[in-house]
Coordinates of C-alpha atoms in Angstrom, one line a residue:
Chain A
M105 CA -82.7 99.2 125.1
T106 CA -81.1 102.2 123.7
V107 CA -82.8 105.5 124.4
V108 CA -83.1 107.8 121.4
V109 CA -84.9 110.7 123.0
D110 CA -84.4 111.5 126.6
V111 CA -86.5 114.3 128.1
E112 CA -86.2 115.2 131.8
R113 CA -88.1 117.9 133.6
L114 CA -88.6 119.9 130.4
T115 CA -90.2 123.2 131.2
V116 CA -91.2 125.9 128.7
P117 CA -92.7 128.8 130.8
G118 CA -96.4 129.1 130.4
R119 CA -96.7 126.1 128.2
V120 CA -95.0 122.9 129.5
E121 CA -94.3 122.2 133.1
G122 CA -91.7 119.5 134.1
V123 CA -92.3 116.8 131.4
S124 CA -90.2 113.7 131.5
F125 CA -90.2 110.7 129.2
Q126 CA -87.8 108.4 127.2
V127 CA -88.3 107.1 123.7
E128 CA -86.6 103.8 123.2
Q129 CA -85.1 102.6 119.9
G130 CA -87.6 101.0 117.6
A131 CA -90.6 102.2 119.6
L132 CA -93.8 103.8 118.2
H133 CA -94.1 106.1 121.2
A134 CA -97.2 108.3 121.5
L135 CA -97.4 111.6 123.3
V136 CA -101.0 112.1 124.1
G137 CA -102.8 115.0 125.7
P138 CA -105.7 117.4 125.2
N139 CA -105.4 120.5 123.1
G140 CA -103.3 123.1 125.1
S141 CA -101.4 120.5 127.0
G142 CA -98.2 121.5 125.4
K143 CA -97.6 118.5 123.0
S144 CA -96.5 120.7 120.1
T145 CA -94.2 122.7 122.4
V146 CA -92.5 119.5 123.4
L147 CA -91.9 118.8 119.7
D148 CA -90.5 122.4 119.2
A149 CA -88.2 121.9 122.2
L150 CA -86.9 118.6 120.6
L151 CA -86.1 120.6 117.5
G152 CA -84.5 123.4 119.3
L153 CA -87.1 126.0 118.3
V154 CA -88.1 127.2 121.7
P155 CA -86.0 128.1 124.8
F156 CA -86.5 125.7 127.6
T157 CA -85.1 124.5 130.9
G158 CA -84.5 120.9 131.8
K159 CA -82.8 118.2 129.7
V160 CA -83.6 117.3 126.1
A161 CA -81.2 114.8 124.5
V162 CA -81.8 113.5 121.0
T163 CA -79.2 110.9 120.0
A164 CA -80.5 110.1 116.5
A165 CA -78.3 111.6 113.8
R166 CA -81.0 111.7 111.1
V167 CA -84.3 113.3 112.3
A168 CA -87.3 113.9 110.2
V169 CA -90.5 115.6 111.0
V170 CA -94.0 115.6 109.6
P171 CA -95.6 119.0 110.6
Q172 CA -99.4 119.1 110.9
R173 CA -99.6 121.8 108.2
L174 CA -97.1 124.1 106.5
E175 CA -96.7 127.6 107.7
V176 CA -96.5 129.3 104.3
P177 CA -98.2 127.1 101.7
A178 CA -99.4 129.7 99.2
A179 CA -96.8 132.5 99.4
L180 CA -94.2 130.2 97.9
P181 CA -94.6 128.3 94.7
L182 CA -92.9 124.9 95.2
T183 CA -93.8 121.6 93.5
V184 CA -93.7 118.3 95.4
L185 CA -90.5 117.3 93.5
E186 CA -88.9 120.6 94.4
L187 CA -89.8 120.1 98.1
F188 CA -87.9 116.7 97.9
G189 CA -85.0 118.4 96.2
A190 CA -84.8 121.4 98.5
S191 CA -85.0 119.3 101.6
R192 CA -81.9 117.2 100.8
T193 CA -79.6 118.7 98.2
S194 CA -77.8 121.9 97.8
W195 CA -78.1 122.1 94.0
P196 CA -80.6 124.9 93.6
V197 CA -84.1 123.4 92.7
V198 CA -84.7 126.6 90.7
L199 CA -82.2 125.1 88.2
G200 CA -84.0 121.8 88.1
V201 CA -84.0 118.5 90.1
G202 CA -81.7 115.6 89.0
G203 CA -83.0 112.3 87.6
G204 CA -81.7 110.2 90.6
L205 CA -83.6 112.3 93.1
R206 CA -86.7 112.3 90.9
E207 CA -86.7 108.5 90.9
Q208 CA -86.1 108.4 94.7
A209 CA -89.0 110.9 95.2
R210 CA -91.3 108.9 92.9
K211 CA -90.7 105.7 94.9
A212 CA -91.3 107.4 98.2
L213 CA -94.5 108.9 96.9
E214 CA -95.7 105.5 95.5
E215 CA -95.6 104.2 99.1
V216 CA -98.2 106.8 100.1
G217 CA -100.3 106.3 96.9
L218 CA -99.3 109.7 95.3
A219 CA -96.9 108.7 92.6
G220 CA -98.6 111.0 90.2
A221 CA -98.2 114.1 92.3
L222 CA -94.5 114.7 91.5
E223 CA -95.0 117.9 89.5
R224 CA -98.0 119.3 91.4
P225 CA -97.6 122.6 93.3
L226 CA -97.8 122.1 97.1
S227 CA -100.5 124.8 97.2
K228 CA -102.8 122.7 95.0
L229 CA -102.8 119.6 97.3
S230 CA -105.6 118.8 99.7
G231 CA -104.7 118.7 103.4
G232 CA -104.6 114.9 103.4
E233 CA -102.5 114.8 100.3
L234 CA -100.0 117.3 101.7
R235 CA -99.7 115.3 104.9
R236 CA -99.0 112.2 102.8
V237 CA -96.4 114.1 100.7
L238 CA -94.7 115.3 103.9
L239 CA -94.6 111.8 105.3
A240 CA -93.1 110.5 102.1
N241 CA -90.6 113.3 102.2
A242 CA -89.7 112.5 105.8
L243 CA -89.2 108.8 105.1
C244 CA -87.3 109.3 101.9
D245 CA -83.8 109.0 103.3
A246 CA -84.5 106.5 106.1
P247 CA -84.4 108.7 109.2
E248 CA -83.5 107.1 112.6
L249 CA -86.1 109.2 114.4
L250 CA -89.5 110.3 113.0
L251 CA -91.5 113.0 114.7
L252 CA -95.2 113.2 113.8
D253 CA -97.4 116.1 114.8
E254 CA -101.0 115.0 115.0
P255 CA -100.7 113.2 111.6
E256 CA -104.3 111.9 111.9
A257 CA -105.9 115.3 112.5
G258 CA -108.5 116.4 109.9
L259 CA -107.7 113.6 107.4
D260 CA -110.0 112.3 104.7
A261 CA -110.7 108.6 104.8
A262 CA -108.2 107.6 102.1
S263 CA -105.4 109.6 103.7
A264 CA -106.2 108.2 107.1
A265 CA -106.0 104.6 105.8
V266 CA -102.7 105.3 104.0
L267 CA -101.3 106.8 107.2
G268 CA -102.5 103.9 109.4
D269 CA -100.8 101.4 107.1
A270 CA -97.6 103.5 107.0
L271 CA -97.5 103.7 110.8
R272 CA -98.0 100.0 111.1
G273 CA -95.3 99.4 108.5
L274 CA -92.8 101.6 110.4
T275 CA -93.0 99.8 113.8
G276 CA -89.6 98.3 114.5
R277 CA -88.0 99.8 111.4
L278 CA -87.3 103.2 113.0
T279 CA -88.1 105.1 116.1
T280 CA -91.2 107.2 116.0
L281 CA -92.6 109.9 118.4
W282 CA -96.2 110.4 117.6
I283 CA -98.0 113.4 119.0
S284 CA -101.8 113.1 119.2
H285 CA -104.9 114.1 121.1
D286 CA -106.8 111.0 120.0
A287 CA -106.1 108.5 122.8
A288 CA -108.3 105.7 121.4
R289 CA -106.5 105.7 118.0
V290 CA -103.1 105.9 119.5
E291 CA -103.6 103.0 121.9
A292 CA -104.4 100.6 119.0
L293 CA -101.0 101.3 117.3
A294 CA -98.5 102.7 119.8
T295 CA -96.0 100.5 121.6
K296 CA -95.7 103.0 124.4
V297 CA -97.9 106.0 125.5
T298 CA -97.0 109.1 127.5
R299 CA -99.8 111.2 128.7
L300 CA -99.7 114.9 129.2
S301 CA -102.4 116.5 131.3
G302 CA -103.2 120.1 131.0
A303 CA -101.1 122.0 133.6
A304 CA -99.2 119.5 135.6
G305 CA -97.3 117.9 132.8
A306 CA -95.8 114.4 132.9
A307 CA -97.3 111.1 133.9
P308 CA -95.0 108.4 132.6
Chain B
M180 CA -82.1 152.9 69.4
T181 CA -79.3 151.3 67.3
D182 CA -77.4 154.6 66.7
V183 CA -77.9 155.5 70.3
L184 CA -76.0 152.4 71.2
S185 CA -72.8 153.8 69.6
F186 CA -72.4 156.1 72.6
P187 CA -70.1 154.6 75.3
F188 CA -72.3 155.9 78.1
V189 CA -75.3 154.2 76.6
Q190 CA -73.3 151.0 76.3
R191 CA -72.3 151.2 79.9
A192 CA -75.9 151.8 80.9
L193 CA -77.1 148.8 78.9
L194 CA -74.4 146.6 80.5
A195 CA -75.5 147.9 84.0
V196 CA -79.1 147.0 83.3
L197 CA -78.0 143.5 82.0
L198 CA -76.1 143.0 85.3
A199 CA -78.6 144.5 87.7
A200 CA -81.7 142.8 86.2
P201 CA -80.6 139.2 86.7
L202 CA -79.1 140.1 90.1
L203 CA -82.3 141.6 91.5
G204 CA -84.7 139.5 89.5
G205 CA -82.8 136.3 90.5
L206 CA -83.0 137.2 94.2
S207 CA -86.7 138.3 94.0
H208 CA -88.3 134.9 94.4
L209 CA -86.4 134.5 97.7
V210 CA -87.3 138.0 98.8
V211 CA -91.0 137.4 98.2
A212 CA -90.9 133.9 99.8
R213 CA -89.2 135.2 102.9
R214 CA -91.4 138.3 103.1
L215 CA -88.5 140.8 102.7
A216 CA -90.3 143.2 100.4
F217 CA -90.7 146.0 102.9
F218 CA -87.2 145.2 104.3
S219 CA -85.8 145.8 100.8
A220 CA -87.6 149.1 100.6
A221 CA -86.1 150.2 103.9
V222 CA -82.6 149.2 102.9
G223 CA -83.0 151.1 99.6
Q224 CA -83.9 154.2 101.5
A225 CA -81.0 153.7 103.9
V226 CA -78.7 154.2 100.9
L227 CA -80.0 157.8 100.8
T228 CA -79.0 158.3 104.4
G229 CA -75.7 156.7 103.6
V230 CA -75.0 159.2 100.8
A231 CA -75.7 162.1 103.1
L232 CA -73.4 160.5 105.8
G233 CA -70.7 160.0 103.2
V234 CA -70.8 163.7 102.1
L235 CA -70.7 164.8 105.7
L236 CA -67.6 162.6 106.3
G237 CA -65.9 164.0 103.2
E238 CA -66.4 161.2 100.7
P239 CA -67.0 162.2 97.0
V240 CA -70.7 162.8 96.4
D241 CA -70.9 160.6 93.3
A242 CA -69.2 157.6 95.0
P243 CA -69.6 157.6 98.8
W244 CA -69.2 153.8 98.8
G245 CA -67.8 153.4 102.3
S246 CA -70.7 155.2 104.0
V247 CA -73.3 153.8 101.8
F248 CA -72.2 150.2 102.2
G249 CA -71.5 150.7 105.9
F250 CA -74.8 152.3 106.8
S251 CA -77.0 150.0 104.6
L252 CA -75.3 146.9 106.0
F253 CA -75.6 148.2 109.5
T254 CA -79.3 148.9 108.9
G255 CA -80.0 145.5 107.4
V256 CA -78.1 143.5 110.1
V257 CA -79.7 145.5 112.9
L258 CA -83.1 144.8 111.5
V259 CA -82.5 141.1 111.4
F260 CA -80.9 141.1 114.8
V261 CA -83.9 143.0 116.4
R262 CA -86.5 141.0 114.5
R263 CA -85.1 137.7 115.7
R264 CA -85.5 138.9 119.3
S265 CA -88.6 141.0 119.3
L266 CA -92.2 140.0 119.7
L267 CA -93.4 142.8 117.3
P268 CA -94.4 141.8 113.8
P269 CA -91.6 142.2 111.2
D270 CA -93.4 144.9 109.2
T271 CA -93.8 147.0 112.3
L272 CA -90.1 146.8 113.1
V273 CA -89.2 147.7 109.5
G274 CA -91.6 150.7 109.8
V275 CA -89.8 151.9 113.0
L276 CA -86.4 151.6 111.5
L277 CA -87.4 153.2 108.2
A278 CA -88.7 156.2 110.2
F279 CA -85.3 156.4 112.0
T280 CA -83.2 156.2 108.9
L281 CA -85.4 158.6 106.9
G282 CA -85.4 161.2 109.7
L283 CA -81.7 160.9 110.1
G284 CA -81.2 161.1 106.3
V285 CA -83.3 164.2 105.9
C286 CA -81.5 166.0 108.8
L287 CA -78.1 165.1 107.4
L288 CA -79.1 166.1 103.8
V289 CA -80.2 169.5 105.0
A290 CA -77.0 169.9 106.9
V291 CA -74.8 169.1 103.9
T292 CA -77.0 170.5 101.3
R293 CA -74.6 173.3 100.4
R294 CA -71.9 170.8 99.5
F295 CA -73.6 169.4 96.4
N296 CA -76.0 170.1 93.6
I297 CA -79.6 169.0 94.2
H298 CA -79.6 167.1 90.8
Q299 CA -76.9 164.7 92.3
L300 CA -79.4 163.8 95.0
E301 CA -82.1 163.2 92.4
A302 CA -79.8 160.7 90.7
V303 CA -79.5 158.8 94.0
M304 CA -83.2 158.8 94.6
F305 CA -84.5 158.0 91.1
G306 CA -81.5 156.4 89.4
S307 CA -79.4 157.7 86.6
V308 CA -78.2 154.8 84.6
L309 CA -76.7 157.0 81.9
T310 CA -74.1 158.3 84.4
V311 CA -72.8 154.7 85.2
Q312 CA -69.0 154.6 85.5
P313 CA -66.8 151.5 84.9
V314 CA -66.5 151.2 88.7
D315 CA -70.3 150.7 89.0
L316 CA -70.1 147.9 86.4
V317 CA -67.3 146.2 88.4
L318 CA -69.4 146.5 91.6
L319 CA -72.5 145.1 89.8
G320 CA -70.4 142.2 88.4
V321 CA -68.9 141.4 91.8
A322 CA -72.4 141.5 93.4
L323 CA -73.8 139.2 90.8
A324 CA -70.9 136.7 91.3
L325 CA -71.3 137.0 95.0
A326 CA -75.0 136.3 94.9
A327 CA -74.5 133.3 92.7
A328 CA -71.6 131.9 94.8
V329 CA -73.1 132.6 98.2
V330 CA -76.9 132.4 97.7
G331 CA -76.9 129.7 95.1
P332 CA -75.7 126.9 97.4
M333 CA -78.1 128.0 100.2
A334 CA -81.1 128.8 98.1
N335 CA -82.8 125.5 98.8
R336 CA -82.3 126.0 102.6
L337 CA -83.7 129.5 102.3
L338 CA -86.8 128.1 100.6
V339 CA -87.4 125.3 103.2
Q340 CA -86.9 127.7 106.1
A341 CA -89.5 130.0 104.5
L342 CA -91.8 127.0 104.1
D343 CA -91.7 125.6 107.6
A344 CA -89.4 126.2 110.6
R345 CA -89.8 122.6 111.8
L346 CA -88.7 121.0 108.5
A347 CA -85.7 123.2 108.5
A348 CA -84.8 122.5 112.1
A349 CA -85.2 118.7 111.7
A350 CA -82.8 118.9 108.7
K351 CA -80.4 120.8 111.0
M352 CA -80.2 123.8 108.6
P353 CA -78.2 126.7 110.1
E354 CA -81.1 129.1 110.0
A355 CA -79.6 132.1 111.7
R356 CA -76.4 132.0 109.7
D357 CA -78.3 131.6 106.5
E358 CA -80.6 134.5 107.3
Y359 CA -77.8 137.0 108.1
L360 CA -75.8 135.9 105.1
F361 CA -78.7 136.3 102.8
V362 CA -79.5 139.7 104.1
V363 CA -75.9 140.8 103.7
V364 CA -75.9 139.7 100.0
L365 CA -79.3 141.3 99.5
T366 CA -78.1 144.6 100.9
A367 CA -75.0 144.5 98.7
A368 CA -77.2 143.9 95.7
I369 CA -79.5 146.8 96.6
V370 CA -76.6 149.2 97.1
V371 CA -74.8 148.5 93.8
S372 CA -78.1 148.7 91.9
V373 CA -79.1 152.1 93.2
K374 CA -77.3 153.8 90.2
V375 CA -79.7 151.9 87.9
M376 CA -82.9 151.8 89.9
G377 CA -82.7 154.7 92.4
A378 CA -82.9 154.4 96.2
L379 CA -86.6 154.8 96.2
M380 CA -87.4 152.3 93.6
V381 CA -84.8 149.5 93.8
E382 CA -87.2 147.5 95.9
A383 CA -89.6 147.3 92.9
M384 CA -87.0 145.2 91.0
L385 CA -86.9 142.8 94.0
V386 CA -90.6 142.4 94.4
V387 CA -92.5 142.9 91.1
P388 CA -90.6 140.3 89.1
A389 CA -91.4 137.5 91.5
A390 CA -95.0 138.8 92.0
A391 CA -95.5 138.7 88.2
A392 CA -93.8 135.3 87.9
R393 CA -95.9 133.9 90.7
N394 CA -99.0 134.6 88.5
L395 CA -97.4 132.7 85.6
A396 CA -95.7 129.7 87.3
G397 CA -96.6 127.1 90.0
S398 CA -93.0 125.9 90.6
A399 CA -89.9 127.5 92.1
R400 CA -88.1 126.9 88.9
G401 CA -90.7 128.7 86.8
T402 CA -90.9 131.5 89.2
F403 CA -87.1 132.0 89.2
F404 CA -87.0 131.8 85.4
F405 CA -89.9 134.3 84.8
S406 CA -88.6 136.7 87.4
V407 CA -85.2 137.0 85.6
V408 CA -87.0 137.4 82.2
V409 CA -89.4 140.0 83.6
A410 CA -86.6 142.0 85.2
L411 CA -84.5 141.9 82.0
L412 CA -87.4 142.9 79.7
A413 CA -88.5 145.7 82.0
G414 CA -84.9 146.8 82.5
V415 CA -84.0 147.0 78.9
A416 CA -87.4 148.6 77.9
G417 CA -87.1 151.1 80.7
L418 CA -83.6 152.1 79.6
G419 CA -84.8 152.5 76.0
V420 CA -87.5 154.8 77.1
S421 CA -85.1 156.7 79.4
T422 CA -82.7 157.4 76.6
Q423 CA -85.4 158.6 74.2
V424 CA -87.5 160.6 76.7
N425 CA -85.8 162.6 79.5
V426 CA -87.1 160.6 82.5
P427 CA -85.1 158.9 85.3
S428 CA -84.1 155.3 84.4
G429 CA -85.4 153.9 87.7
A430 CA -88.9 155.3 87.1
A431 CA -89.0 154.1 83.5
I432 CA -88.0 150.6 84.6
V433 CA -90.6 150.5 87.3
L434 CA -93.3 151.4 84.8
G435 CA -92.0 148.5 82.7
L436 CA -92.3 146.2 85.7
A437 CA -95.8 147.5 86.4
L438 CA -96.8 146.7 82.8
A439 CA -95.3 143.2 83.1
F440 CA -97.3 142.6 86.3
V441 CA -100.5 143.7 84.6
L442 CA -99.8 141.4 81.7
S443 CA -99.0 138.5 84.0
L444 CA -102.5 138.8 85.4
L445 CA -104.2 138.2 82.0
P446 CA -103.9 134.4 81.9
R447 CA -105.6 134.3 85.3
L448 CA -108.4 136.6 84.3
R449 CA -109.4 134.4 81.4
R450 CA -110.1 131.5 83.7

C-alpha cells in the first residue's frame, strides 16, 4: 500500500509529543483524541502552519482541507460562489466568476444539498451549511488527500446526515484524514483509527 | 465649477483625484479584509518623517521622493517582518512603530524647520491637490498600473488568506510572499496619494470606502465596486469643495467619505 501521509515522532513543544502514524492511500483514517490532545496541531503541522520537530511527509499533490470554522467570517464579504472562485482561479472574483466555474460549483453544492446557496454570503450561512459548503469546495477539484477537522462537531441533524453520506461515499475514492473527538462515531466509518492520548501522544 | 475647470492646475487636480480614488478605493476592500487599517495610518504618517528626512539629506522639499519612498517602504516592510515573528497583537506593534516614526519625524522636523516654509509642511500633512505637478500624475498612474498588474492576479489569494490560514495553506498559496508584495504595493499607493489626501488622512481613503461598501453589499464583487464608486464620488466632491472654499483637499475629501459612510448606514437602519 502506498503511504500518503507519513508522520514520525512529530513534536510541537507544549502541544504534541512524539506522534507517529501513517495514512495509506484510499483509507478513511481517523485521528481520535480528547480535546487538548493536539489533534488540530497535528493538522497544522501537516499544512506547514506550525514549527515542529520530527518527520512529516505528505506525498499527495492536491490537498484539500475542511476547517471546523472560518477564522474571519464576518469581516469579509464573500459569497459561496466567490469562495469557490477565489480558492482555485487567479481571475479576481471582484470582477465576476466565469460560467464554467459557476457550473462546477453548482454541481459540487448539489452533492451536499445546497445547490441554491451559490449567491449567498458566507456570513449568512448557519454553521452546518458553512461546513457543507467547505466540504463541497474541498471536493470540487478531486483532491488526492482530504483533511477534515472535526467535521461532525456541533452540526444540526440535516447537516450531520449529509456529512455521513458524503464520508461513506468518499471511502476508496480518495484518502481522508479525519480528526475527531467522537470515538464512537469514528469507529462506525473509519477504515483505520489512530488514538492520541492527552500528554503522551501516539498509540498506533 | 465648469469655468474653474479651465485652469490647468484644476485639471491636474481633477486628474489626480480620478487616479488616486480608484487606486485607494480599489485596494480598500483588501485593506479592510486583511485588517491593515491602522497599518495604513502608520505608513501615511511615516511619509511625514520621510519628508523631514529628505530635507535633512538635501532633497527638494516639494519632491523628496527618495527619502519618502525609502522610509515608508522600510517602515511597512519592518512592520510585516516583526508582526510575522512577534506574539504581540498586530495593532500593538503598529502602535509601537507609529510612536517611533512620529517621534523621529517631529525631532527631524524641528531640526530642519529653518529650511522650509511651514505651509509646505501643511501641504504634506493635509494634502494640497491644487499644487499637483505632472510628475505626481505620472507617479499616480504608475502606482495604479502597478496595483492592477501585481495585486490583481493575487487578489483571490489575499482574500482566501484573510479568510482562513488552513484553506490557504492546503492550496499551497505563497502566503509570506503575497503579504510582503501587497504591503509594498500598498505603501507605494499611500506615498503617491499623499499630495491628494495628506499624510494624516490618506488612511481614510483606504478604509472608509470599503466600510461604506460593506454596509451596502454582501459579496466581494459588490464591495469592490461600491468602494471605487464611493472613493470617486467623495474625491470629486471634496475637490469641488476645496476649489470653492479655501480648505485642504484631503480634509474636504474625508468629509465627503464620512458623508458617504453615514448614507451607507441608511438602508440598514430602515430594516
